[in-house]
Amino acid sequence: MGCFSPELWLRQLLSGPGLGLAAALLLLLLCLRARRTRRPGEPPLVTGWLPYFGEALKLAKDPIGFMATLQKQYGDTFTLLLGGKYITFILDPFQYQPVIKNQKLSFRIFSNKIVTRVFDVKKLIMDDEMNDELHTSYQFLQGKHLDSLMENTMQSLRQVFEPQLLKTTSWDTADLFKFCSSVIFEMTFTSLHGNYLAGDRKTFITELRDDLSKFDDKFPQLVSGMPIELLRDIKSIRMKLKKHLTTENLAKIQGWSEIIQRRQDTLEKYYTPEDIEIGAHHLSFLWASVTNTTSAMFWTMYYLLRHPEAMAVLRDEIDRLLQSTGQKKGPGLSIRLTREQLDSLIYLESTILEALRLCTISGIFRSVQEDLTLHLETQDYRLRKGDFVGIFPPALHYDPEVFEAPEEFRFDRFIEDGKKKTTFYKRGKKLKHYVIPFGFGISKCPGRFLALVEIKQLLVILLTYFDLEIISDKPAALNFSRILLGVPYPDCDVSFRYKVKS
Ligand code: HEM
């Protein structure tokens, strides 16, 4: 999930008629409030000159560069004021463990607040038992359960692509982000929730996706605590989405995966079947399952399209696997790969990891439950109750000591001597964590295996059956408006063309 975006508050305040004055008054009031000073034993304190907002604007403008500047100036640990919150960043990867292991640093308090704010799930904060039970459902995203999900995702890919294969071999043009968003939504929703039976399936999927996308556009504002009433029609869109996922409406979808079945069983234990909050829980899970996978797919495809030499190596790797498993492209999407076979595609996996390394800006946060001393290898630091501790993956992902030429896309960065490369070093010491797009510890993404399987399957289909070319010359950059909230979207869409291979 992620953090707040206070600058959005500021922008919104200044955009309304007459609200400039309100913003000025608010700022004046905040200026009058006493400012925090650093106490003995605490990390260096960086508040910037702007009261309350602190350094939020600078961070929003250039998160990677700004954090690198602060790291040079203050070292690997410092406390930053961002939108009224004090976050102590731990940037030395060897010091992640004390953060992960410290029981007084809570992920749940942090994530419950966000889920309540954004999805309007109220019971989560009050009911730890329900929360625990919902978390046990994550086991259905792993192991043998993942194999059956994989069957579903492949089935869904057939539904999406078989009509395309019947087409003549002429070029079709599309916008890459829209394309990824459409395919990932359909494949993820269908494999988790099943097929809609009560009407036109395609129309249902398209409407649900478009509504989720409108809601997701305002996600940073909702996380930042902006009242939903200020966000025009988002309240009614959220209600519409929740209604689609209530007990009554979910019953119109056939073929629920085990995880949806388990979550529904749990929710029916704690709510009456008609409670709309059941829909809110399903909405939060649906949001988590599609948004980051869509942008991860976008960036992987984007880099491949811009690096035809990498695409050629991947095509070759997939062809060799298909040959060795005795598979030929037949009519329709006939190829089948097991999870082990997908995992054996090491250049494919390295390419996805490299895209995630370059594009993960999400932060990993814990809330400090009581005043405490954090014991790091180099030094102890006093932390205050109510503050946050944050890990900022790009500090590791862009560290030139760990990754040579870190700004460059190198599709084979995670391969050495023809095998997966898992050893990366800093200060001569081997790193336990070197790419962390999925977070770690208690909050590590439970959907990471499914996300990787989906992206791999989709790329195998695209590279096996289609010729693909980029059209746009203008490079896409990371859009920082969703700063610290996962894999960012691109600042512009990119057109590409595809045709069935002859
Ligand atoms: C490339 C795709 C994905 C990325 C990069 C990603 C990343 C993350 C990260 C970083 C977190 C932890 C957030 C934090 O520490 O604040 C997280 C949490 C979560 N993710 Fe993912 N995710 C992806 C795909 C998925 C998928 C496919 C699913 C479901 C099928 C999913 C379900 C979840 C859930 C339910 C949580 C919350 C876990 C909790 O409450 O403990 N994610 N994800």
Coordinates of C-alpha atoms and ligand atoms in Angstrom, one line a residue:
M1 CA 0.0 0.0 0.0
G2 CA 1.9 3.1 0.9
C3 CA 1.9 6.6 2.3
F4 CA 0.0 9.9 2.1
S5 CA 0.4 12.6 -0.5
P6 CA 0.1 15.9 1.4
E7 CA 1.0 18.0 -1.6
L8 CA -2.3 16.9 -3.2
W9 CA -4.1 18.5 -0.3
L10 CA -2.3 21.7 -1.0
R11 CA -3.0 21.5 -4.7
Q12 CA -6.6 20.8 -4.2
L13 CA -7.0 23.6 -1.7
L14 CA -5.4 26.1 -4.1
S15 CA -7.5 24.9 -7.1
G16 CA -11.0 25.7 -5.7
P17 CA -12.4 29.3 -6.0
G18 CA -11.7 31.4 -3.0
L19 CA -9.9 28.5 -1.4
G20 CA -6.5 30.2 -1.9
L21 CA -7.3 32.4 1.1
A22 CA -8.3 29.4 3.2
A23 CA -5.0 27.8 2.3
A24 CA -3.1 30.9 3.3
L25 CA -4.9 31.1 6.6
L26 CA -4.2 27.4 7.2
L27 CA -0.5 27.9 6.5
L28 CA -0.4 30.9 8.8
L29 CA -2.0 28.8 11.6
L30 CA 0.4 26.0 11.1
C31 CA 3.4 28.5 11.1
L32 CA 2.2 29.6 14.5
R33 CA 2.3 26.1 15.9
A34 CA 5.4 25.2 17.8
R35 CA 7.9 23.3 15.6
R36 CA 9.5 20.0 16.7
T37 CA 13.1 20.0 17.6
R38 CA 15.6 17.1 17.7
R39 CA 16.0 15.5 21.1
P40 CA 19.2 13.8 22.3
G41 CA 19.6 10.3 20.8
E42 CA 17.1 11.0 18.0
P43 CA 18.1 10.8 14.3
P44 CA 18.9 14.0 12.4
L45 CA 15.6 15.9 11.8
V46 CA 14.8 17.3 8.4
T47 CA 11.7 19.5 8.5
G48 CA 12.2 21.9 5.5
W49 CA 10.9 25.4 5.8
L50 CA 7.2 24.7 5.1
P51 CA 5.3 24.0 8.3
Y52 CA 3.3 20.8 8.4
F53 CA 4.0 19.8 4.8
G54 CA 7.8 19.7 5.5
E55 CA 9.7 18.3 2.5
A56 CA 6.6 16.7 0.8
L57 CA 6.8 18.9 -2.3
K58 CA 10.5 18.3 -2.9
L59 CA 10.0 14.5 -2.4
A60 CA 7.1 14.5 -4.8
K61 CA 9.1 16.3 -7.5
D62 CA 12.1 14.0 -7.6
P63 CA 11.8 11.3 -4.9
I64 CA 14.9 9.3 -5.9
G65 CA 17.2 12.4 -6.3
F66 CA 15.9 14.1 -3.2
M67 CA 16.4 11.1 -1.0
A68 CA 19.9 10.6 -2.4
T69 CA 20.7 14.2 -1.5
L70 CA 19.4 13.8 2.0
Q71 CA 21.3 10.5 2.4
K72 CA 24.6 12.2 1.4
Q73 CA 23.9 15.1 3.8
Y74 CA 22.6 13.2 6.9
G75 CA 23.7 9.6 6.4
D76 CA 21.5 6.4 6.3
T77 CA 19.1 7.3 9.1
F78 CA 17.2 10.6 9.4
T79 CA 13.7 11.8 10.3
L80 CA 11.7 13.6 7.6
L81 CA 8.6 15.7 8.1
L82 CA 6.1 14.8 5.4
G83 CA 2.5 16.1 5.6
G84 CA 2.4 16.4 9.4
K85 CA 4.0 13.0 9.9
Y86 CA 7.5 12.3 11.0
I87 CA 9.1 9.4 9.2
T88 CA 12.4 8.0 10.2
F89 CA 14.0 6.5 7.1
I90 CA 16.4 3.5 7.4
L91 CA 18.4 3.5 4.2
D92 CA 21.2 1.0 5.0
P93 CA 20.0 -2.4 3.8
F94 CA 22.0 -4.1 6.5
Q95 CA 19.7 -2.4 9.1
Y96 CA 16.4 -3.6 7.7
Q97 CA 16.4 -6.6 10.0
P98 CA 16.0 -4.6 13.3
V99 CA 13.0 -2.9 11.7
I100 CA 11.4 -6.1 10.5
K101 CA 12.0 -7.8 13.8
N102 CA 10.9 -5.0 16.2
Q103 CA 7.5 -6.0 17.5
K104 CA 6.7 -2.4 18.6
L105 CA 6.8 -1.3 15.0
S106 CA 3.4 -2.1 13.7
F107 CA 2.3 -2.7 10.1
R108 CA -1.3 -3.4 11.0
I109 CA -2.0 -0.1 12.7
F110 CA -0.6 1.6 9.6
S111 CA -2.4 -0.5 7.0
N112 CA -5.8 -0.6 8.9
K113 CA -5.8 3.2 8.8
I114 CA -5.3 3.2 5.1
V115 CA -7.9 0.5 4.3
T116 CA -10.4 2.3 6.5
R117 CA -9.8 5.7 4.8
V118 CA -9.8 4.5 1.3
F119 CA -12.2 1.6 1.2
D120 CA -14.4 2.5 4.1
V121 CA -13.9 -0.8 5.9
K122 CA -14.6 0.2 9.5
K123 CA -14.6 -3.2 11.3
L124 CA -11.0 -4.0 10.6
I125 CA -9.7 -1.6 13.3
M126 CA -12.0 -3.0 15.9
D127 CA -11.7 -6.7 15.2
D128 CA -8.3 -8.3 15.3
E129 CA -9.7 -11.8 15.1
M130 CA -11.4 -11.1 11.8
N131 CA -8.3 -9.5 10.5
D132 CA -6.2 -12.5 11.5
E133 CA -8.6 -14.8 9.8
L134 CA -8.6 -12.8 6.6
H135 CA -4.8 -13.0 6.6
T136 CA -4.9 -16.8 6.7
S137 CA -6.7 -16.7 3.4
Y138 CA -3.4 -15.6 1.8
Q139 CA -2.2 -19.2 1.9
F140 CA -4.5 -19.8 -1.1
L141 CA -2.2 -17.6 -3.2
Q142 CA 0.7 -20.1 -2.8
G143 CA 1.9 -23.7 -3.4
K144 CA -0.6 -26.0 -5.0
H145 CA -3.4 -23.4 -4.8
L146 CA -1.2 -21.2 -7.1
D147 CA -1.2 -24.1 -9.7
S148 CA -5.0 -24.0 -9.9
L149 CA -4.9 -20.2 -10.1
M150 CA -2.4 -20.5 -12.9
E151 CA -4.9 -22.8 -14.8
N152 CA -7.5 -20.0 -14.4
T153 CA -5.2 -17.3 -15.6
M154 CA -4.2 -19.3 -18.7
Q155 CA -7.9 -20.0 -19.4
S156 CA -8.6 -16.3 -19.2
L157 CA -5.7 -15.5 -21.5
R158 CA -7.3 -17.8 -24.0
Q159 CA -10.5 -16.0 -23.8
V160 CA -8.7 -12.7 -24.4
F161 CA -6.3 -13.7 -27.2
E162 CA -8.0 -16.5 -29.2
P163 CA -10.2 -14.0 -31.1
Q164 CA -7.1 -12.0 -31.9
L165 CA -5.4 -15.1 -33.3
L166 CA -8.2 -15.6 -35.8
K167 CA -7.5 -12.2 -37.3
T168 CA -5.4 -11.7 -40.4
T169 CA -1.8 -11.0 -40.0
S170 CA -2.1 -7.2 -40.2
W171 CA -0.8 -4.7 -37.6
D172 CA -3.0 -3.5 -34.8
T173 CA -2.0 -0.3 -32.9
A174 CA -2.7 0.1 -29.2
D175 CA -1.7 2.2 -26.2
L176 CA 0.5 0.1 -24.0
F177 CA -0.8 1.1 -20.6
K178 CA -4.5 0.8 -21.7
F179 CA -3.6 -2.6 -23.2
C180 CA -1.9 -3.9 -20.0
S181 CA -4.6 -2.5 -17.8
S182 CA -7.3 -4.3 -19.9
V183 CA -5.6 -7.7 -20.1
I184 CA -4.4 -7.7 -16.5
F185 CA -7.8 -6.7 -15.1
E186 CA -9.6 -9.3 -17.1
M187 CA -7.2 -12.1 -16.3
T188 CA -6.9 -11.3 -12.6
F189 CA -10.6 -10.7 -12.0
T190 CA -11.7 -13.8 -13.9
S191 CA -9.1 -16.1 -12.3
L192 CA -9.9 -14.9 -8.8
H193 CA -13.6 -14.3 -9.0
G194 CA -14.8 -16.4 -11.9
N195 CA -17.1 -15.7 -14.8
Y196 CA -20.1 -13.3 -14.7
L197 CA -23.3 -15.2 -15.6
A198 CA -26.1 -12.6 -15.2
G199 CA -25.5 -10.7 -18.4
D200 CA -22.9 -9.7 -21.0
R201 CA -19.6 -10.7 -19.4
K202 CA -17.5 -8.3 -21.5
T203 CA -19.6 -5.3 -20.7
F204 CA -19.6 -6.2 -17.0
I205 CA -15.8 -6.6 -16.9
T206 CA -15.2 -3.3 -18.9
E207 CA -17.5 -1.3 -16.6
L208 CA -16.0 -2.7 -13.5
R209 CA -12.5 -2.0 -14.8
D210 CA -13.3 1.6 -15.8
D211 CA -14.9 2.3 -12.4
L212 CA -11.9 0.8 -10.6
S213 CA -9.6 3.0 -12.7
K214 CA -11.5 6.2 -11.9
F215 CA -11.5 5.3 -8.2
D216 CA -7.8 4.4 -8.3
D217 CA -7.0 7.8 -9.9
K218 CA -8.1 9.4 -6.6
F219 CA -6.3 6.8 -4.5
P220 CA -3.5 9.2 -3.4
Q221 CA -6.0 11.8 -2.3
L222 CA -8.0 9.3 -0.3
V223 CA -4.8 8.0 1.4
S224 CA -3.8 11.5 2.3
G225 CA -7.0 11.8 4.3
M226 CA -8.9 14.1 1.9
P227 CA -12.6 13.7 2.6
I228 CA -14.2 11.7 -0.3
E229 CA -17.0 14.3 -0.5
L230 CA -14.4 16.7 -2.0
L231 CA -13.6 14.3 -4.8
R232 CA -16.7 14.8 -7.0
D233 CA -18.3 11.5 -8.1
I234 CA -15.8 9.2 -6.4
K235 CA -18.0 8.5 -3.5
S236 CA -20.8 7.1 -5.8
I237 CA -18.2 5.2 -7.9
R238 CA -16.9 3.6 -4.7
M239 CA -20.4 2.7 -3.6
K240 CA -21.1 1.2 -7.1
L241 CA -17.9 -0.9 -6.9
K242 CA -18.8 -2.1 -3.4
K243 CA -22.3 -3.1 -4.5
H244 CA -20.9 -5.2 -7.4
L245 CA -19.0 -7.2 -4.8
T246 CA -21.7 -7.8 -2.1
T247 CA -22.8 -11.3 -1.2
E248 CA -25.8 -11.0 -3.5
N249 CA -23.9 -9.8 -6.5
L250 CA -20.9 -12.1 -6.1
A251 CA -23.3 -15.0 -6.3
K252 CA -23.9 -14.0 -9.9
I253 CA -20.3 -14.8 -10.6
Q254 CA -19.4 -18.5 -11.0
G255 CA -16.1 -20.2 -10.3
W256 CA -14.7 -18.4 -7.3
S257 CA -11.1 -19.2 -6.5
E258 CA -10.4 -20.8 -3.1
I259 CA -9.1 -17.4 -1.8
I260 CA -12.3 -15.6 -2.6
Q261 CA -14.4 -18.5 -1.2
R262 CA -12.4 -18.4 2.1
R263 CA -12.6 -14.6 2.4
Q264 CA -16.4 -14.7 1.8
D265 CA -16.8 -17.5 4.4
T266 CA -14.8 -15.4 6.9
L267 CA -16.7 -12.2 6.1
E268 CA -20.1 -14.0 6.5
K269 CA -19.0 -15.0 10.0
Y270 CA -18.5 -11.4 11.1
Y271 CA -21.2 -9.6 9.1
T272 CA -24.7 -10.2 8.1
P273 CA -24.8 -11.4 4.5
E274 CA -26.4 -8.2 3.2
D275 CA -23.8 -5.9 4.8
I276 CA -22.3 -3.6 2.2
E277 CA -18.9 -3.7 4.1
I278 CA -18.4 -7.2 2.7
G279 CA -18.2 -5.5 -0.7
A280 CA -15.7 -3.0 0.7
H281 CA -13.4 -5.9 1.8
H282 CA -13.6 -7.5 -1.7
L283 CA -12.9 -4.1 -3.3
S284 CA -9.7 -3.6 -1.3
F285 CA -8.5 -7.1 -2.3
L286 CA -9.4 -6.5 -6.0
W287 CA -7.6 -3.1 -5.9
A288 CA -4.5 -4.8 -4.5
S289 CA -4.6 -7.6 -7.0
V290 CA -4.7 -5.5 -10.2
T291 CA -3.0 -2.1 -9.8
N292 CA 0.6 -2.9 -9.1
T293 CA 0.5 -5.9 -11.5
T294 CA -0.7 -3.6 -14.3
S295 CA 2.1 -1.1 -13.9
A296 CA 4.7 -3.8 -13.4
M297 CA 3.5 -5.4 -16.7
F298 CA 3.5 -2.0 -18.4
W299 CA 7.2 -1.3 -17.4
T300 CA 8.4 -4.8 -18.3
M301 CA 6.8 -4.5 -21.8
Y302 CA 7.9 -1.0 -22.2
Y303 CA 11.6 -1.9 -21.6
L304 CA 11.3 -4.9 -23.9
L305 CA 9.8 -2.9 -26.7
R306 CA 12.7 -0.4 -26.3
H307 CA 15.3 -3.1 -26.2
P308 CA 14.7 -5.4 -29.2
E309 CA 18.0 -7.2 -28.4
A310 CA 16.5 -8.3 -25.0
M311 CA 13.2 -9.3 -26.7
A312 CA 15.2 -11.5 -29.1
V313 CA 16.9 -13.3 -26.2
L314 CA 13.6 -13.9 -24.5
R315 CA 11.9 -15.2 -27.7
D316 CA 14.8 -17.6 -28.1
E317 CA 14.6 -18.8 -24.5
I318 CA 10.9 -19.4 -24.8
D319 CA 11.2 -21.2 -28.2
R320 CA 13.9 -23.5 -26.7
L321 CA 11.6 -24.4 -23.8
L322 CA 8.7 -25.1 -26.1
Q323 CA 10.8 -27.3 -28.3
S324 CA 12.3 -29.2 -25.3
T325 CA 8.7 -29.9 -24.0
G326 CA 7.6 -31.0 -27.5
Q327 CA 5.2 -28.2 -28.0
K328 CA 4.3 -26.5 -31.3
K329 CA 2.1 -23.5 -31.9
G330 CA -1.1 -25.2 -32.9
P331 CA -4.4 -23.5 -33.7
G332 CA -5.6 -21.4 -30.8
L333 CA -3.5 -20.9 -27.7
S334 CA -2.5 -24.5 -27.3
I335 CA 0.8 -24.1 -25.4
R336 CA 0.9 -25.1 -21.7
L337 CA 3.7 -24.5 -19.3
T338 CA 3.9 -25.7 -15.7
R339 CA 5.1 -23.4 -12.9
E340 CA 8.5 -25.1 -12.9
Q341 CA 8.8 -24.6 -16.6
L342 CA 7.8 -20.9 -16.3
D343 CA 10.4 -20.5 -13.5
S344 CA 13.1 -22.1 -15.7
L345 CA 12.8 -19.0 -18.0
I346 CA 15.6 -17.2 -16.3
Y347 CA 16.0 -14.4 -18.8
L348 CA 12.3 -13.7 -18.6
E349 CA 12.4 -13.5 -14.8
S350 CA 15.5 -11.4 -14.8
T351 CA 13.8 -8.9 -17.2
I352 CA 10.8 -8.6 -14.9
L353 CA 13.0 -8.1 -11.8
E354 CA 15.0 -5.5 -13.6
A355 CA 11.9 -3.5 -14.5
L356 CA 10.7 -3.8 -10.9
R357 CA 14.1 -2.7 -9.6
L358 CA 13.9 0.4 -11.8
C359 CA 10.3 1.3 -11.1
T360 CA 9.5 0.5 -7.5
I361 CA 9.0 3.7 -5.6
S362 CA 6.7 2.3 -2.9
G363 CA 7.8 2.8 0.7
I364 CA 7.6 0.1 3.4
F365 CA 6.2 1.6 6.6
R366 CA 5.7 0.7 10.2
S367 CA 4.0 2.8 12.9
V368 CA 5.9 3.4 16.2
Q369 CA 3.5 2.1 18.9
E370 CA 5.4 3.5 21.9
D371 CA 8.6 5.6 22.6
L372 CA 11.5 3.2 22.0
T373 CA 15.1 2.8 21.2
L374 CA 15.9 1.2 17.8
H375 CA 19.2 -0.7 18.0
L376 CA 21.0 -0.5 14.7
E377 CA 24.4 -2.0 14.1
T378 CA 26.1 1.4 13.9
Q379 CA 24.1 3.3 16.5
D380 CA 21.0 3.4 18.7
Y381 CA 18.2 5.8 17.9
R382 CA 15.3 7.1 20.0
L383 CA 12.0 7.1 18.2
R384 CA 8.8 8.7 19.4
K385 CA 5.3 7.1 19.7
G386 CA 3.1 8.0 16.8
D387 CA 5.9 8.5 14.3
F388 CA 6.6 6.1 11.4
V389 CA 9.7 4.2 10.3
G390 CA 10.1 3.9 6.6
I391 CA 12.2 1.9 4.1
F392 CA 12.7 3.4 0.7
P393 CA 13.5 0.7 -1.9
P394 CA 15.0 3.0 -4.5
A395 CA 17.9 3.9 -2.1
L396 CA 18.9 0.2 -2.5
H397 CA 17.8 -0.3 -6.1
Y398 CA 19.7 2.7 -7.3
D399 CA 22.8 2.1 -5.2
P400 CA 25.8 2.0 -7.6
E401 CA 27.7 0.0 -5.0
V402 CA 25.1 -2.8 -5.4
F403 CA 24.1 -2.4 -9.0
E404 CA 26.6 -1.2 -11.7
A405 CA 25.2 1.7 -13.7
P406 CA 21.9 1.5 -11.7
E407 CA 20.0 3.9 -14.1
E408 CA 20.4 1.5 -17.0
F409 CA 18.0 -1.2 -18.0
R410 CA 20.0 -4.4 -18.2
F411 CA 17.6 -7.3 -18.8
D412 CA 20.3 -9.9 -17.8
R413 CA 21.3 -8.2 -14.6
F414 CA 20.0 -11.1 -12.5
I415 CA 21.8 -13.8 -14.4
E416 CA 25.4 -15.0 -13.9
D417 CA 27.1 -17.9 -15.7
G418 CA 23.8 -19.0 -17.2
K419 CA 22.1 -19.2 -13.8
K420 CA 19.9 -17.0 -11.7
K421 CA 22.1 -14.4 -9.9
T422 CA 21.2 -14.0 -6.2
T423 CA 24.4 -12.6 -4.8
F424 CA 24.8 -8.9 -4.5
Y425 CA 27.2 -7.1 -2.3
K426 CA 27.6 -3.8 -0.5
R427 CA 30.7 -2.8 1.5
G428 CA 32.0 -6.3 0.5
K429 CA 29.2 -8.0 2.5
K430 CA 26.5 -10.2 0.9
L431 CA 23.0 -8.6 0.9
K432 CA 20.0 -10.6 2.2
H433 CA 17.6 -8.2 0.4
Y434 CA 18.6 -6.8 -2.9
V435 CA 15.4 -6.2 -4.8
I436 CA 12.3 -5.5 -2.7
P437 CA 9.4 -4.6 -4.9
F438 CA 7.0 -6.7 -2.8
G439 CA 8.0 -5.3 0.6
F440 CA 9.2 -7.7 3.4
G441 CA 8.6 -9.1 6.8
I442 CA 5.0 -9.2 8.0
S443 CA 3.7 -7.0 5.2
K444 CA 5.4 -8.8 2.3
C445 CA 2.9 -9.0 -0.6
P446 CA 1.0 -12.2 -0.4
G447 CA 0.1 -11.9 -4.1
R448 CA 3.7 -11.8 -5.4
F449 CA 3.8 -15.3 -6.8
L450 CA 0.5 -14.8 -8.7
A451 CA 1.7 -11.5 -10.0
L452 CA 4.9 -13.0 -11.4
V453 CA 3.0 -16.0 -12.9
E454 CA 0.6 -13.6 -14.6
I455 CA 3.2 -11.4 -16.1
K456 CA 5.3 -14.4 -17.2
Q457 CA 2.3 -16.1 -18.8
L458 CA 1.2 -13.0 -20.6
L459 CA 4.7 -12.3 -21.9
V460 CA 5.1 -15.9 -23.1
I461 CA 1.9 -15.6 -25.1
L462 CA 2.8 -12.2 -26.5
L463 CA 6.3 -13.2 -27.5
T464 CA 5.3 -16.5 -28.9
Y465 CA 2.3 -15.5 -31.0
F466 CA 2.9 -11.9 -31.9
D467 CA 5.3 -9.5 -33.6
L468 CA 5.6 -6.4 -31.4
E469 CA 7.0 -3.0 -32.1
I470 CA 7.1 0.3 -30.3
I471 CA 5.7 3.4 -32.2
S472 CA 6.1 6.3 -29.8
D473 CA 9.6 8.0 -29.9
K474 CA 9.0 9.9 -26.7
P475 CA 10.3 8.0 -23.7
A476 CA 7.9 7.4 -20.8
A477 CA 8.9 8.5 -17.3
L478 CA 7.7 7.5 -13.8
N479 CA 4.6 9.5 -12.8
F480 CA 5.3 10.5 -9.2
S481 CA 1.8 11.6 -8.3
R482 CA 1.3 8.2 -6.6
I483 CA 4.5 8.6 -4.7
L484 CA 5.3 5.8 -2.2
L485 CA 2.1 4.0 -3.3
G486 CA 3.5 1.0 -5.3
V487 CA 4.8 0.7 -8.8
P488 CA 4.1 4.1 -10.4
Y489 CA 2.2 4.6 -13.6
P490 CA 3.9 6.2 -16.6
D491 CA 3.6 9.9 -17.1
C492 CA 2.2 9.3 -20.6
D493 CA 0.9 6.3 -22.6
V494 CA 3.1 4.8 -25.3
S495 CA 1.7 3.5 -28.6
F496 CA 2.9 0.2 -30.0
R497 CA 1.7 -2.2 -32.7
Y498 CA 1.3 -6.0 -32.8
K499 CA 0.3 -8.6 -35.3
V500 CA -0.1 -12.3 -35.3
K501 CA 3.2 -13.9 -36.3
S502 CA 3.0 -15.5 -39.8
Ligands
HEM1 C1 3.8 -6.7 -9.4 C2 2.7 -6.8 -8.7 C3 2.6 -6.4 -7.2 C4 3.5 -5.6 -6.4 C5 4.7 -4.9 -6.9 C6 2.9 -5.7 -5.1 C7 3.5 -5.0 -4.0 C8 3.0 -5.0 -2.7 C9 3.6 -4.4 -1.6 C10 4.9 -3.6 -1.6 C11 2.9 -4.7 -0.5 C12 3.2 -4.3 0.9 C13 2.7 -3.0 1.2 C14 3.3 -2.4 2.5 O1 4.2 -2.9 3.1 O2 2.7 -1.4 2.8 C15 1.7 -5.4 -1.0 C16 0.7 -5.8 -0.2 C17 -0.4 -6.6 -0.6 N1 -0.6 -7.1 -1.8 FE1 0.6 -6.9 -3.4 N2 1.8 -6.4 -5.1 C18 1.6 -7.0 -6.3 C19 0.6 -7.8 -6.7 C20 -0.4 -8.3 -5.9 C21 -1.4 -9.3 -6.3 C22 -1.5 -10.0 -7.7 C23 -2.2 -9.5 -5.2 C24 -3.4 -10.4 -5.0 C25 -3.7 -11.4 -5.8 C26 -1.7 -8.7 -4.1 C27 -2.3 -8.6 -2.9 C28 -1.7 -7.8 -1.8 C29 -2.4 -7.7 -0.5 C30 -3.7 -8.4 -0.1 C31 -1.5 -7.0 0.3 C32 -1.8 -6.5 1.7 C33 -1.1 -7.5 2.6 C34 -1.4 -7.3 4.1 O3 -2.4 -6.7 4.4 O4 -0.6 -7.9 4.9 N3 -0.6 -8.0 -4.6 N4 1.8 -5.6 -2.3

